[in-house]
Coordinates of C-alpha atoms in Angstrom, one line a residue:
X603 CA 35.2 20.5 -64.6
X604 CA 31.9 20.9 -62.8
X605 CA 30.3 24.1 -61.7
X606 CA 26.8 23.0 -60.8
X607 CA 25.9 20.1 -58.7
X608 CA 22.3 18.2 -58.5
X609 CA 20.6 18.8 -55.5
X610 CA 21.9 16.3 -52.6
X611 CA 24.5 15.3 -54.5
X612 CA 27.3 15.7 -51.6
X613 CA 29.9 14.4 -53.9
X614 CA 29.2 17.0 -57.0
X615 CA 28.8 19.8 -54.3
X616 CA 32.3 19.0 -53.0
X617 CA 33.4 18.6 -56.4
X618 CA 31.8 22.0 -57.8
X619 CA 33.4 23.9 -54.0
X620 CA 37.0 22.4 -54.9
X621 CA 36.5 23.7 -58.8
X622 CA 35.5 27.6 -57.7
X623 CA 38.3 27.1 -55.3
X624 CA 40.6 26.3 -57.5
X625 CA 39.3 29.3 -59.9
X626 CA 40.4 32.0 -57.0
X627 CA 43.6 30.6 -56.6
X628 CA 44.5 30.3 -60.2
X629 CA 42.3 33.6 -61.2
X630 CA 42.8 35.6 -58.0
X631 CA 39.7 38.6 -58.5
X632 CA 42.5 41.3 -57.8
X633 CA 44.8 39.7 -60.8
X634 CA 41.4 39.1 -62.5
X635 CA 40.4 43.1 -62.3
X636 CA 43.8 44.3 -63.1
X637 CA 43.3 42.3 -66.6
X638 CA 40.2 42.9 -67.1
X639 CA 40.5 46.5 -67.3
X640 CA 41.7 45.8 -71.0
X641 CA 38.6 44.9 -72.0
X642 CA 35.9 47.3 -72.7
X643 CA 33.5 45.9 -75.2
X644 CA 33.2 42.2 -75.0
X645 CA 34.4 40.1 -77.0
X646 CA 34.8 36.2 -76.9
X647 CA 38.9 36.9 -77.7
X648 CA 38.9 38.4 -74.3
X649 CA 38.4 34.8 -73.1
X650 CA 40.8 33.1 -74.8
X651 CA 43.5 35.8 -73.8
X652 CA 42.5 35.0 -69.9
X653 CA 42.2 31.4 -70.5
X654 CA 45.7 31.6 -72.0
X655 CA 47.2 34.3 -69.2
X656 CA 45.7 32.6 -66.4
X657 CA 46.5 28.7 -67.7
X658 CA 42.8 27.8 -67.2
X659 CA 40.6 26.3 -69.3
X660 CA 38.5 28.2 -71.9
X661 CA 35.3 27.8 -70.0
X662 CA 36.7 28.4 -65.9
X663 CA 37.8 32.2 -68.2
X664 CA 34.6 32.3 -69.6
X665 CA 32.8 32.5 -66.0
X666 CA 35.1 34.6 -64.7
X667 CA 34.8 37.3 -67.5
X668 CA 31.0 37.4 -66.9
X669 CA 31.2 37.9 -63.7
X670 CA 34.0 40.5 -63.9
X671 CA 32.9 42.4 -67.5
X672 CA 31.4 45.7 -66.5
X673 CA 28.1 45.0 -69.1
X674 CA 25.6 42.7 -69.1
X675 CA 26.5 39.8 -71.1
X676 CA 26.0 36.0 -70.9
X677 CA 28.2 33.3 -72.7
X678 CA 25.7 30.2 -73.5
X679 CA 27.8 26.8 -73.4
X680 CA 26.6 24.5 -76.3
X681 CA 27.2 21.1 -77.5
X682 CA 26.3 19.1 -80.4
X683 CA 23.6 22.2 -81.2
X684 CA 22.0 21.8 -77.5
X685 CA 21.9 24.5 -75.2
X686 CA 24.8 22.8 -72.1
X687 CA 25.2 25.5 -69.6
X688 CA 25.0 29.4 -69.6
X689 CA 26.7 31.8 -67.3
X690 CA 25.5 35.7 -67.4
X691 CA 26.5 38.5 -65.5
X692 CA 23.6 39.9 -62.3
X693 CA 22.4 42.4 -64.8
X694 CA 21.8 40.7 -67.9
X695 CA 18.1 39.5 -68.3
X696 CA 17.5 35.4 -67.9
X697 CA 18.3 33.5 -71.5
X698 CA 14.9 31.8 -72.5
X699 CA 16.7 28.8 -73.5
X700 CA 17.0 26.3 -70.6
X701 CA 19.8 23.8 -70.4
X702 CA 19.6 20.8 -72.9
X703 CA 17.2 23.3 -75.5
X704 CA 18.3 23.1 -79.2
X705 CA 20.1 26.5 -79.5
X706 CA 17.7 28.6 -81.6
X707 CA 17.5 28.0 -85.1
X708 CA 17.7 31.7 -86.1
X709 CA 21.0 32.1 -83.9
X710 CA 24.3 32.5 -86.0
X711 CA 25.6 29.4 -84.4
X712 CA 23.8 28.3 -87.1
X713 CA 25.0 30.3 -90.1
X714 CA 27.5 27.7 -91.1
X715 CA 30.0 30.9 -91.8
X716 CA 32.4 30.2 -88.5
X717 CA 35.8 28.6 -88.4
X718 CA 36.9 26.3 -85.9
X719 CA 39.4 27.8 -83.0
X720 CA 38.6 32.0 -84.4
X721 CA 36.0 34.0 -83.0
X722 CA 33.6 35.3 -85.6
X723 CA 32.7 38.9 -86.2
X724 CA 29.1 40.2 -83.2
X725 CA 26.3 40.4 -84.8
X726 CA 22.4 41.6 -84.5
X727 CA 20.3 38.9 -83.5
X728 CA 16.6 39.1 -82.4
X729 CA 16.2 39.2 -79.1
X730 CA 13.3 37.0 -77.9
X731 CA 15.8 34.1 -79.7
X732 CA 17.3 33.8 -76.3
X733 CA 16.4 36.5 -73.5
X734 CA 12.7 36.9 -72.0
X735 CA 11.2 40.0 -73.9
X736 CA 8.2 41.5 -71.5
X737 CA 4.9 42.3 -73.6
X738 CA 4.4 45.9 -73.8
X739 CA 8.1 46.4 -73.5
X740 CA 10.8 48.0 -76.0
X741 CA 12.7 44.8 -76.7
X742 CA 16.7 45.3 -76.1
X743 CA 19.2 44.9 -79.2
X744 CA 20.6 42.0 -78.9
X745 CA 24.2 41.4 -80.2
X746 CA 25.4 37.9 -80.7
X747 CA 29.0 36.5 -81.2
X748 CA 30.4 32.5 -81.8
X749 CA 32.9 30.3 -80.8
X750 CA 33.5 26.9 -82.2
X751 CA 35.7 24.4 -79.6
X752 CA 36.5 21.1 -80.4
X753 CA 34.2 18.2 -80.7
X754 CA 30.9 19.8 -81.6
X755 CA 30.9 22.7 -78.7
X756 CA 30.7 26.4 -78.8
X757 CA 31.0 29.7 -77.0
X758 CA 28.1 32.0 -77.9
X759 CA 28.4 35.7 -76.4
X760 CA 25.7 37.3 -75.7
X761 CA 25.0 41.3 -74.9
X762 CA 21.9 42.9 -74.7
X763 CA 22.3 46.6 -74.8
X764 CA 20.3 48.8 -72.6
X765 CA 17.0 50.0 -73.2
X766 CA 17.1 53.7 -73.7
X767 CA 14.7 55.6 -71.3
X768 CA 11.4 56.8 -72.7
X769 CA 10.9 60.8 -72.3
X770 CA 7.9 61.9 -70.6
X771 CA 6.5 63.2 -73.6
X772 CA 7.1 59.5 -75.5
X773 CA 5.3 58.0 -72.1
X774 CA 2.4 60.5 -72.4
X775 CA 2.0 60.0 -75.9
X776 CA 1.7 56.0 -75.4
X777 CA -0.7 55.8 -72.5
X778 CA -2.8 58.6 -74.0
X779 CA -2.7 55.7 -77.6
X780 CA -3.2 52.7 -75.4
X781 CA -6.1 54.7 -73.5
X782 CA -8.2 55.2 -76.9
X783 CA -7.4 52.1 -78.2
X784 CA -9.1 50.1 -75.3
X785 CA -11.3 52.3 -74.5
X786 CA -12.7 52.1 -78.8
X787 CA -11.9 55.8 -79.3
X788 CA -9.6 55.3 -82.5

């Protein structure tokens, strides 16, 4: 099933139109909601139930509960240890790792530990692994979870929790650092 289509490809662009379309009918958003309402923190099981409630395959559920989950989370497609497609919700920050990119060494796809066709336990993972982490930035936890499919592929869930806000006083204190440390006062 194709969701993306190179650029002037007229046939692939038809293709990827009939494929959404075929989404909304089978996955109808108001059915879609209703289910998804189940679901508070995600969890790759979440996308096998609606893969297996809404007779679609595992990755059509996988956009859909992106797009529908409340957080910001992004499921990375991978295949044969290479980075295939990734889907993430508005809010979630850009993954780093573009599409045909080894998936990170450090990633728990890699821990060896998962069993085909069961979701494995989420897990802490460092962040600038797979989103863009901004110099001079608290860096979001990162939670990571993993999927084996069939014939070297993998779901990998990925939810960055929010950055808590910084009181004035913590901002004060930091500019007032960063003003003697540049300016040699230390």
């Amino acid at each position: 099933m194709r969701f993306t289509a190179k650029a002037g490809d007229q046939r692939q662009l038809r293709e990827v139109e009939a494929n959404r379309f075929a989404a909304l009918v089978l996955m109808h958003p108001h059915l879609l909601r209703a289910a998804m309402a189940a679901f508070r923190e995600p969890d790759l099981q979440h996308v096998l139930v609606l893969a297996r409630d809404f007779a679609v395959g595992k990755e059509a559920a996988a956009r859909a509960y992106v797009q529908y989950h409340p957080e910001r989370i992004a499921i990375v497609v991978a295949g044969n240890g290479r980075v295939q497609r990734c889907y993430r919700s508005l809010s979630c920050p850009a993954i780093v790792c573009a599409v045909g990119s080894p998936v990170p060494e450090q990633s728990l796809y890699h821990s060896g530990s998962h069993r085909p066709s069961i979701a494995s336990d989420i897990g802490a993972c460092s962040p600038d692994l797979w989103i863009d982490v901004k110099r001079d930035l608290r860096a979001p936890a990162l939670y990571e979870q993993v999927y084996l499919l069939p014939n070297g592929f993998a779901m990998i869930l990925l939810r960055p929790e929010p950055v808590p806000e910084e009181s004035a006083e913590e901002r004060r204190l930091e500019e007032g650092w960063r003003h003697r440390f540049h300016s040699g006062r230390l």
